[in-house]
Amino acid sequence: MIVNLALMLTLLLVIGFAAQWLAWRVKLPAILFLLLAGILLGPVSGLVEPDKLLGKWLFPAVSLAVALILFEGSMTLRFHELRGIGRAVRGLVSYGAVAALLMLAAAAHWIAGLEWQIAFLFGALGCVTGPTVIVPMLRTLRPDAKIANTLRWEGIVIDPLGALFAVLVFEAIVSREQGHSIGVFAATVGSGVVIGVIGAIVLAFLLRRHLIPEYLQNFGTMAAVLGAFAVSNAITHESGLLAVTIMGIVIGNRRDVHIDHIMDFKEDLSTLLVSLLFVILAARLHWPLPDGMLLGGALVFLAAQFVVRPVSAWLATLGSTLNWRQRALIAWVAPRGIVAAAVSALFALRLEELRVPGAEALVPLVFSLIIGTVIVQSATSRQLARWLRVAEPEPDGVLVFGADPVARAVAASLKAADFRVLVVDDDWEGVRAARMQGLETFFGSPTSQHADHHMDLTGIGRLLAMSTRRELNSLAVVHYRQEFGRERVYRLRNLAPEERHDRRNFAGNLLAPALFGENMTHGRFAEMMSEGWRIKSTKLTETFDWPHFVEQYGSESVLLFGIGERGALRVASSKRELDPKPGWTVIVLVPPPRQETEAVA
């Protein structure tokens, strides 16, 4: 039995990884492939039976996994960011979410026949989107900046708020089913809030005073979260999820605690837990579904897609700066994600133990909503955006990895040519200098999951890996080659050809065209700039073409970019030598004037 259990868990781990990889490959939310894999393994083939596989450990394991997922999600809610997200987003995550909850509850009650208490729980779970489903969809949808920012911020903010909302509804149902009074419910909520706040304060104190060594901080944080969950449940039954949610919100808003490395660890851990959890939970679905659930789930999805989301989004965006076309697309796009699936499955397990009528229908209904919204919206949103004329044209913006003087100079030249440029680096001093130059920036690693969720790549279609760290440049090239295409990622070399050795070269699949030519390196570029070379942009004409430019500025000038008559950006590289034509705008690294050079000599 131990061998079988170990083999099955390993198989689930491999399948979860394969689903995540496939989602990355085709740029669709991973939750779709995880749920489909679980359905194939469970109800369809019968290969996996989670209740027999895990037995009495199923509920505790799912509870702990959901606690960690909620903590990681709630840490991303920063109150200071709420002030700058605009009226439309505030409406979508407040009264728009309440309107969606009420309408979804009504649909679940009158269409699917759920009792009102389960219907309200379904409404609380069904009104939540999230960055894990929104961000991959935006990459293929490519709407204009206002729509992309609105949908992205809605997913980020409503993810933890929706979890908190659902937990409160669940606590109310459990208190009612166990015959508890309103005072007991208030005590449950109060216990969760108090334990969460105390746990966050204690953890922040330990981290701020460096009483936990850095290499143990991730381990210590996970232990603290699970400890708060267990203690809160021991004091007041079913209050643990609320405690970890509050704990994450408090920790995430403490400015005196550095949590970036903890966030990275929790993101990786959440990816692992989500991959295992969703396959297991989907495998628990029973086939055939409860009476009326197949048709009821389809009808509830149609109501959510064609009535609930349009009405709530239209109401939430009244008075905003969005036009009717932008509001129409926002009213169509609202895929459901991780919180809805994970929390609904955990709640269903507990409610089935309490024999709450209709609890067995909660998970099929939520999963029907998730699968329906992801499939339908992924297949139709791009065409709808084009029809509404709110889709971005072919992405011609540039992602510049690196914030040193060389990268900033190149980024500034592209911005001056009216391209969208995003400078990203985990070097704070360089990012701050880029901001002072008026460049759009993102602080963090461009290959992290945090960047996947929060970095706005709308209109970005190329990568220039220009940091001083050779290995990270290669990692960025590999990461964004699937995103932008093999021919649209470039790397500025850190070593000259004569300095490179076979043992130090990367494998061929990590290579990208050498930016600005085979012999240009980061060190040489920086040295030239220190000697007075400058980046110059010039429009070529019939009377002043490229040979005239070279004659005036010198044959040693380095052509960096060419911009065609229709505004298409062309990048000079080892695989593409540009031949500028009249009508082009050229961006060139030119030497200082001769008299200046002589004075320096």
XYZ file of C-alpha atoms in Angstrom:
601
model
C 0.000 0.000 0.000
C 2.858 2.378 0.793
C 4.438 1.614 -2.575
C 1.130 2.216 -4.333
C 0.587 5.472 -2.468
C 4.087 6.695 -3.251
C 3.715 5.721 -6.912
C 0.321 7.422 -7.210
C 1.479 10.656 -5.573
C 4.510 10.719 -7.876
C 2.233 10.194 -10.872
C -0.018 13.046 -9.732
C 3.025 15.271 -9.316
C 4.218 14.492 -12.851
C 0.744 15.052 -14.294
C 0.475 18.358 -12.433
C 3.795 19.488 -13.853
C 2.751 18.429 -17.356
C -0.480 20.418 -17.043
C 1.410 23.506 -15.853
C 3.937 23.164 -18.689
C 1.197 22.733 -21.304
C -0.595 25.819 -19.987
C 2.629 27.819 -20.271
C 3.196 26.485 -23.777
C -0.247 27.381 -25.157
C -0.690 30.503 -22.966
C -3.904 29.374 -21.268
C -4.721 29.245 -17.526
C -3.197 26.155 -15.915
C -6.327 25.474 -13.899
C -8.120 24.343 -17.069
C -5.622 21.540 -17.785
C -5.351 20.564 -14.107
C -9.105 20.130 -13.773
C -9.395 18.257 -17.067
C -6.534 15.935 -16.023
C -8.267 15.222 -12.711
C -11.585 14.503 -14.429
C -9.883 12.080 -16.831
C -8.061 10.305 -13.981
C -11.093 10.157 -11.692
C -14.670 10.088 -13.008
C -13.768 9.085 -16.593
C -11.149 6.347 -16.144
C -11.382 5.527 -12.447
C -7.588 5.295 -12.138
C -7.448 7.620 -9.114
C -9.809 7.461 -6.122
C -8.614 10.161 -3.687
C -10.864 9.021 -0.828
C -9.386 5.517 -0.898
C -5.896 6.786 -1.670
C -5.628 9.250 1.219
C -8.421 8.042 3.481
C -8.711 10.032 6.699
C -5.767 12.224 5.656
C -7.689 13.793 2.742
C -9.485 16.533 4.667
C -6.463 17.614 6.796
C -4.175 17.621 3.743
C -6.607 19.714 1.690
C -7.166 22.070 4.632
C -3.448 22.761 5.102
C -2.900 23.214 1.360
C -5.780 25.693 1.065
C -4.502 27.567 4.135
C -1.099 28.093 2.473
C -2.723 29.111 -0.838
C -4.943 31.676 0.893
C -2.001 33.070 2.868
C 0.088 33.475 -0.294
C -2.783 35.155 -2.133
C -3.688 37.497 0.708
C -0.076 38.730 0.991
C -0.467 40.348 -2.436
C -3.218 42.714 -1.246
C -1.511 46.040 -0.548
C -3.852 48.709 0.777
C -1.755 51.570 -0.545
C -2.317 50.273 -4.077
C -6.092 50.532 -3.791
C -5.952 54.327 -4.005
C -4.441 54.316 -7.468
C -6.453 51.664 -9.293
C -9.225 53.865 -10.567
C -12.941 54.087 -10.179
C -13.711 51.126 -12.448
C -11.597 48.682 -10.407
C -12.970 49.971 -7.095
C -16.465 49.392 -8.429
C -15.663 45.888 -9.690
C -14.198 44.741 -6.352
C -16.853 46.370 -4.140
C -20.492 46.882 -5.116
C -19.927 45.142 -8.453
C -18.714 42.015 -6.615
C -21.681 42.198 -4.214
C -24.087 42.466 -7.162
C -22.413 39.461 -8.826
C -22.637 37.461 -5.579
C -26.351 38.119 -5.208
C -27.158 37.337 -8.838
C -25.070 34.149 -8.826
C -26.791 33.041 -5.625
C -30.188 33.669 -7.205
C -29.184 31.696 -10.305
C -27.896 28.777 -8.217
C -31.119 28.718 -6.173
C -33.698 29.125 -8.933
C -31.896 27.303 -11.764
C -29.846 24.586 -10.020
C -32.189 24.190 -7.044
C -29.603 24.807 -4.295
C -30.688 25.794 -0.810
C -30.203 29.503 -0.176
C -27.283 29.048 2.210
C -25.314 26.922 -0.300
C -26.397 29.276 -3.080
C -24.908 32.259 -1.244
C -21.684 30.324 -0.691
C -21.583 29.549 -4.420
C -22.138 33.235 -5.153
C -19.256 34.245 -2.882
C -16.949 31.754 -4.593
C -18.177 32.441 -8.117
C -17.631 36.203 -8.073
C -13.842 35.778 -7.693
C -11.437 35.922 -10.636
C -7.680 35.971 -10.048
C -4.284 36.720 -11.608
C -3.564 33.052 -12.350
C -6.372 32.999 -14.922
C -6.505 36.654 -15.984
C -2.816 37.139 -16.834
C -2.487 34.225 -19.319
C -5.721 35.317 -20.994
C -4.536 38.921 -21.334
C -1.404 37.728 -23.133
C -3.455 36.227 -25.933
C -6.261 38.790 -25.738
C -3.933 41.838 -25.905
C -6.533 44.550 -25.173
C -5.688 48.221 -24.821
C -3.914 49.432 -21.704
C -7.041 50.612 -19.842
C -8.792 47.262 -20.205
C -5.673 45.260 -19.363
C -4.934 47.289 -16.228
C -8.566 47.156 -15.087
C -8.877 43.375 -15.480
C -5.432 42.695 -14.010
C -6.046 44.842 -10.932
C -9.515 43.395 -10.459
C -8.027 39.891 -10.345
C -5.242 40.900 -7.947
C -7.503 42.713 -5.481
C -10.603 40.529 -5.552
C -8.611 37.290 -5.112
C -7.915 37.751 -1.367
C -11.064 39.810 -0.762
C -13.209 37.106 -2.338
C -11.517 34.447 -0.234
C -12.278 36.449 2.901
C -15.874 36.899 1.750
C -16.317 33.169 1.093
C -14.792 32.225 4.444
C -17.243 34.489 6.285
C -20.229 32.971 4.458
C -18.925 29.483 5.229
C -18.520 30.338 8.924
C -22.106 31.562 9.019
C -23.392 28.323 7.432
C -21.432 26.092 9.819
C -22.573 28.078 12.864
C -26.181 27.796 11.759
C -25.948 24.064 11.008
C -24.385 23.347 14.407
C -27.072 25.339 16.151
C -24.753 28.151 17.150
C -26.002 31.605 17.923
C -24.914 34.848 16.320
C -22.620 35.290 19.312
C -20.774 32.062 18.484
C -20.406 33.182 14.868
C -19.038 36.519 16.031
C -16.647 34.698 18.355
C -15.455 32.516 15.477
C -14.802 35.547 13.290
C -13.202 37.432 16.154
C -10.951 34.510 17.033
C -9.776 34.202 13.439
C -9.052 37.936 13.206
C -7.218 38.081 16.548
C -5.111 34.970 15.925
C -4.274 36.194 12.423
C -3.181 39.623 13.649
C -1.165 38.207 16.561
C 0.503 35.654 14.303
C 1.444 38.379 11.813
C 2.838 40.654 14.537
C 4.935 37.858 16.059
C 6.256 36.747 12.682
C 7.034 40.329 11.661
C 8.905 40.888 14.948
C 11.038 37.788 14.408
C 11.818 38.719 10.816
C 12.480 42.401 11.521
C 14.876 41.644 14.385
C 16.614 38.924 12.338
C 15.923 36.380 15.055
C 15.394 33.824 12.285
C 18.383 33.345 9.944
C 17.636 34.125 6.335
C 17.990 30.551 5.145
C 15.269 29.485 7.650
C 12.845 32.362 7.067
C 10.790 30.556 4.418
C 10.569 27.455 6.591
C 9.710 29.557 9.651
C 6.996 31.458 7.808
C 5.329 28.263 6.627
C 5.472 26.839 10.154
C 3.983 30.066 11.565
C 1.126 30.041 9.051
C 0.207 26.427 9.701
C 0.624 27.027 13.435
C -1.789 29.967 13.362
C -4.233 27.847 11.351
C -4.100 24.969 13.842
C -4.248 27.169 16.970
C -7.191 29.168 15.655
C -9.111 25.999 14.784
C -8.323 24.583 18.233
C -9.634 27.694 19.994
C -12.697 28.207 17.796
C -13.694 25.534 15.315
C -13.452 26.449 11.582
C -11.759 29.824 12.180
C -8.342 28.804 10.822
C -8.867 29.869 7.203
C -9.933 33.331 8.314
C -6.861 33.531 10.568
C -4.357 32.774 7.782
C -6.125 35.169 5.396
C -5.910 38.013 7.929
C -2.324 37.043 8.731
C -1.329 37.301 5.072
C -3.010 40.694 4.643
C -1.278 42.109 7.740
C 2.167 40.750 6.767
C 1.766 41.986 3.199
C 1.087 45.530 4.401
C 3.992 45.769 6.874
C 6.535 48.085 5.289
C 9.185 47.296 7.880
C 9.428 43.628 6.869
C 11.226 42.455 3.731
C 9.094 39.629 2.316
C 10.142 39.422 -1.342
C 12.074 36.164 -0.850
C 9.172 34.771 1.195
C 6.781 35.695 -1.617
C 8.964 33.870 -4.131
C 9.021 30.758 -1.946
C 5.271 30.878 -1.338
C 4.622 31.284 -5.080
C 6.663 28.168 -5.836
C 4.987 26.266 -3.015
C 1.533 27.398 -4.145
C 2.246 26.212 -7.689
C 3.136 22.770 -6.340
C 0.119 22.607 -4.015
C -2.305 23.881 -6.646
C -1.062 21.325 -9.171
C -1.592 18.418 -6.773
C -4.736 19.770 -5.165
C -6.741 20.425 -8.306
C -5.972 17.065 -9.868
C -7.020 15.317 -6.642
C -10.160 17.399 -6.177
C -11.284 17.020 -9.778
C -10.715 13.265 -9.470
C -13.212 13.240 -6.560
C -16.062 14.321 -8.802
C -18.674 11.587 -9.049
C -20.064 10.509 -12.393
C -22.826 10.729 -13.189
C -23.299 14.089 -11.517
C -26.136 14.600 -9.011
C -29.567 14.814 -10.611
C -29.937 17.952 -12.687
C -26.368 19.161 -12.078
C -25.167 18.718 -15.673
C -27.971 20.806 -17.120
C -28.076 23.058 -14.059
C -24.345 23.743 -14.240
C -24.586 24.632 -17.929
C -27.532 26.976 -17.332
C -25.841 28.653 -14.357
C -22.727 29.208 -16.484
C -24.832 30.782 -19.242
C -26.493 33.036 -16.676
C -23.105 34.009 -15.233
C -21.626 34.718 -18.673
C -24.521 36.524 -20.342
C -26.348 38.155 -17.416
C -24.382 38.303 -14.155
C -21.025 39.571 -15.434
C -22.445 42.096 -17.951
C -24.853 43.590 -15.403
C -22.335 43.755 -12.519
C -19.539 45.095 -14.748
C -21.796 47.698 -16.358
C -22.961 48.828 -12.915
C -19.410 48.930 -11.516
C -17.976 50.981 -14.395
C -20.662 53.680 -14.447
C -19.012 57.095 -14.252
C -15.544 55.758 -15.064
C -13.306 56.997 -17.871
C -13.873 53.796 -19.879
C -15.869 54.097 -23.104
C -18.677 51.706 -24.016
C -16.413 49.483 -26.114
C -13.974 48.988 -23.248
C -16.808 48.375 -20.800
C -18.324 45.798 -23.159
C -15.128 43.739 -23.275
C -14.701 43.942 -19.490
C -18.291 42.738 -19.182
C -17.372 39.617 -21.162
C -14.046 38.643 -19.541
C -14.186 37.174 -16.013
C -12.632 33.680 -15.838
C -12.800 31.985 -12.440
C -9.688 30.561 -10.870
C -7.787 29.067 -7.975
C -9.701 30.458 -5.008
C -13.061 29.294 -6.335
C -11.838 25.740 -7.047
C -9.683 25.151 -3.976
C -11.935 26.725 -1.363
C -15.147 25.231 -2.773
C -13.703 21.720 -2.579
C -12.577 22.205 1.018
C -15.925 23.690 2.052
C -17.805 20.877 0.320
C -15.835 18.260 2.277
C -16.740 19.917 5.565
C -20.372 20.572 4.667
C -20.838 16.966 3.542
C -19.586 15.863 6.977
C -22.264 18.074 8.533
C -24.849 16.634 6.098
C -25.832 20.063 4.814
C -28.435 19.650 2.026
C -27.007 20.457 -1.413
C -23.345 20.362 -0.332
C -22.593 17.628 -2.872
C -23.651 19.985 -5.685
C -21.271 22.819 -4.740
C -18.087 21.467 -6.362
C -19.682 20.347 -9.676
C -21.373 23.731 -9.988
C -18.176 25.681 -9.272
C -16.080 23.497 -11.588
C -18.670 23.904 -14.359
C -18.395 27.670 -13.965
C -14.576 27.567 -14.036
C -14.281 25.319 -17.094
C -17.037 27.132 -18.972
C -15.669 30.641 -18.423
C -12.066 29.690 -19.217
C -12.909 27.809 -22.429
C -15.524 30.185 -23.811
C -13.681 33.391 -22.963
C -10.310 32.119 -24.165
C -11.871 31.133 -27.510
C -13.903 34.293 -28.121
C -12.321 37.258 -26.324
C -9.660 38.057 -28.939
C -12.230 38.129 -31.752
C -14.572 40.253 -29.640
C -11.774 42.710 -28.840
C -10.995 43.083 -32.543
C -14.666 43.561 -33.403
C -14.974 46.230 -30.705
C -11.702 47.780 -31.942
C -10.115 47.723 -28.481
C -7.397 45.161 -29.248
C -3.796 46.277 -29.310
C -2.124 46.181 -32.723
C 0.917 43.994 -33.325
C 3.023 44.428 -30.163
C 6.021 46.619 -30.945
C 7.025 47.578 -27.405
C 10.301 46.484 -25.868
C 11.100 44.800 -22.554
C 14.601 45.799 -21.473
C 16.145 43.538 -18.841
C 18.778 45.586 -17.069
C 18.857 49.032 -15.474
C 22.560 49.993 -15.644
C 23.599 53.094 -17.665
C 23.918 51.129 -20.933
C 20.444 49.610 -20.681
C 18.928 52.919 -19.589
C 20.496 54.763 -22.540
C 19.138 52.240 -25.030
C 15.707 52.257 -23.356
C 15.579 56.070 -23.409
C 16.406 56.147 -27.145
C 13.541 53.755 -27.899
C 11.135 55.688 -25.717
C 12.093 58.896 -27.552
C 11.104 57.094 -30.769
C 7.572 56.577 -29.323
C 7.868 52.880 -28.481
C 6.561 51.551 -25.217
C 9.596 50.526 -23.177
C 9.530 48.663 -19.862
C 12.784 48.471 -17.893
C 12.903 45.555 -15.451
C 15.622 44.619 -12.972
C 16.027 43.502 -9.374
C 18.709 46.154 -8.795
C 16.877 48.880 -6.910
C 19.440 51.626 -7.540
C 19.294 51.062 -11.287
C 15.491 50.928 -11.309
C 15.314 54.141 -9.304
C 17.672 55.864 -11.754
C 15.501 54.677 -14.651
C 12.423 56.123 -12.967
C 14.212 59.425 -12.541
C 14.765 59.408 -16.312
C 11.021 59.027 -16.845
C 11.203 55.381 -17.952
C 8.504 52.856 -17.104
C 9.974 50.290 -14.711
C 9.275 47.050 -12.874
C 11.322 46.106 -9.810
C 11.973 42.391 -9.627
C 13.190 39.428 -11.617
C 11.545 39.258 -15.067
C 11.325 35.460 -14.847
C 9.584 35.239 -11.457
C 5.975 34.232 -10.947
C 5.481 37.623 -9.299
C 6.417 39.238 -12.635
C 4.049 36.884 -14.477
C 1.189 38.081 -12.286
C 2.006 41.769 -11.919
C 4.152 42.913 -14.843
C 2.036 44.545 -17.540
C 3.273 43.316 -20.940
C 0.469 44.909 -22.941
C 1.931 46.048 -26.255
C 5.344 44.489 -25.485
C 6.702 42.164 -28.156
C 10.502 42.046 -27.829
C 13.099 41.326 -25.174
C 16.505 42.986 -24.987
C 18.478 41.118 -22.302
C 21.113 43.711 -21.383
C 21.921 43.143 -17.741
C 25.489 42.700 -16.521
C 24.676 39.166 -15.313
C 25.260 36.671 -18.082
C 23.353 33.752 -16.564
C 20.232 35.822 -15.842
C 20.270 37.158 -19.398
C 20.187 33.573 -20.680
C 17.387 32.674 -18.288
C 15.333 35.653 -19.473
C 15.926 34.668 -23.102
C 14.635 31.144 -22.469
C 11.664 32.427 -20.466
C 10.470 34.966 -23.047
C 11.291 33.036 -26.197
C 7.937 31.246 -25.901
C 6.231 34.501 -25.005
C 7.519 36.670 -27.869
C 8.946 34.168 -30.348
C 12.469 32.936 -31.006
C 13.215 35.730 -33.474
C 12.170 38.543 -31.103
C 14.510 37.977 -28.155
C 18.071 39.355 -28.134
C 20.991 39.305 -25.729
C 23.834 41.790 -25.373
C 26.970 39.707 -24.984
C 28.987 39.966 -21.778
C 32.073 38.305 -23.268
C 33.938 39.075 -26.470
C 34.441 36.199 -28.990
C 38.083 35.754 -28.016
C 37.133 35.585 -24.302
C 34.547 32.865 -24.700
C 35.602 29.294 -24.075
C 33.722 26.136 -24.909
C 33.408 25.249 -21.228
C 31.827 28.617 -20.457
C 29.435 28.660 -23.403
C 25.789 27.894 -22.882
C 24.039 25.138 -24.791
C 22.714 26.070 -28.196
C 19.083 26.186 -27.092
C 19.918 28.975 -24.626
C 21.462 31.229 -27.235
C 19.831 34.290 -28.781
C 21.053 36.651 -31.508
C 23.851 38.900 -30.277
C 22.467 42.396 -29.857
C 24.151 45.060 -32.051
C 26.483 42.542 -33.681
C 28.739 39.647 -32.801
C 31.582 41.826 -31.520
C 29.574 44.245 -29.372
C 29.710 43.490 -25.649
C 28.258 45.171 -22.601
C 31.712 46.234 -21.435
C 32.644 47.707 -24.808
C 29.335 49.618 -25.002
C 29.878 51.064 -21.512
C 33.477 52.002 -22.333
C 32.406 53.799 -25.515
C 29.789 55.788 -23.628
C 32.356 56.777 -21.010
C 34.569 58.072 -23.851
C 31.811 60.398 -25.052
C 29.960 58.268 -27.572
C 26.243 59.065 -27.656
C 23.065 57.562 -29.083
C 21.658 59.645 -31.935
C 18.344 59.312 -33.774
C 18.110 60.623 -37.355
C 15.490 60.470 -40.091
C 17.039 59.475 -43.440
C 15.951 61.137 -46.660
C 16.808 60.893 -50.338
C 19.353 63.684 -49.918
C 20.731 62.454 -46.592
C 20.768 58.671 -46.788
C 22.757 56.106 -44.823
C 26.067 56.570 -46.717
C 25.859 60.319 -46.052
C 25.208 59.630 -42.365
C 28.269 57.337 -42.162
C 30.351 59.918 -43.989
C 29.366 62.628 -41.528
C 29.613 60.660 -38.267
C 32.266 58.112 -39.131
C 32.363 54.533 -40.347
C 32.921 53.303 -36.780
C 29.358 54.365 -35.858
C 27.297 51.423 -34.556
C 23.789 51.016 -35.973
C 21.477 49.921 -33.147
C 17.944 50.106 -34.528
C 16.097 50.994 -37.673
C 12.505 52.195 -37.808
C 10.719 51.679 -41.128
C 8.387 54.162 -42.787
C 5.376 52.412 -41.223
C 6.901 52.499 -37.738
C 8.145 48.886 -37.616
C 11.150 48.439 -35.337
C 14.142 46.525 -36.690
C 16.883 45.427 -34.309
C 20.508 45.133 -35.431
C 21.933 41.783 -34.359
C 24.425 39.105 -35.330
C 21.710 37.433 -37.412
C 20.317 40.564 -39.031
C 22.481 43.261 -40.563
C 20.289 46.280 -41.291
C 20.364 48.137 -44.600
C 18.717 51.492 -43.836
C 16.661 53.052 -46.641
C 15.499 56.635 -47.200
C 12.434 57.213 -45.026
C 13.832 55.154 -42.166
C 14.710 56.553 -38.779
C 18.014 55.174 -37.536
C 19.176 54.991 -33.919
C 22.960 54.934 -33.910
C 25.782 54.969 -31.376
C 28.059 57.688 -32.784
C 31.535 58.770 -31.658
C 32.172 62.177 -30.127
C 33.115 65.036 -32.482
C 36.735 64.908 -33.587
C 37.776 68.113 -31.850
C 36.352 66.750 -28.602
C 38.253 63.499 -29.092
C 41.473 65.388 -29.723
C 40.916 67.500 -26.597
C 40.428 64.373 -24.525
C 43.594 62.832 -26.013
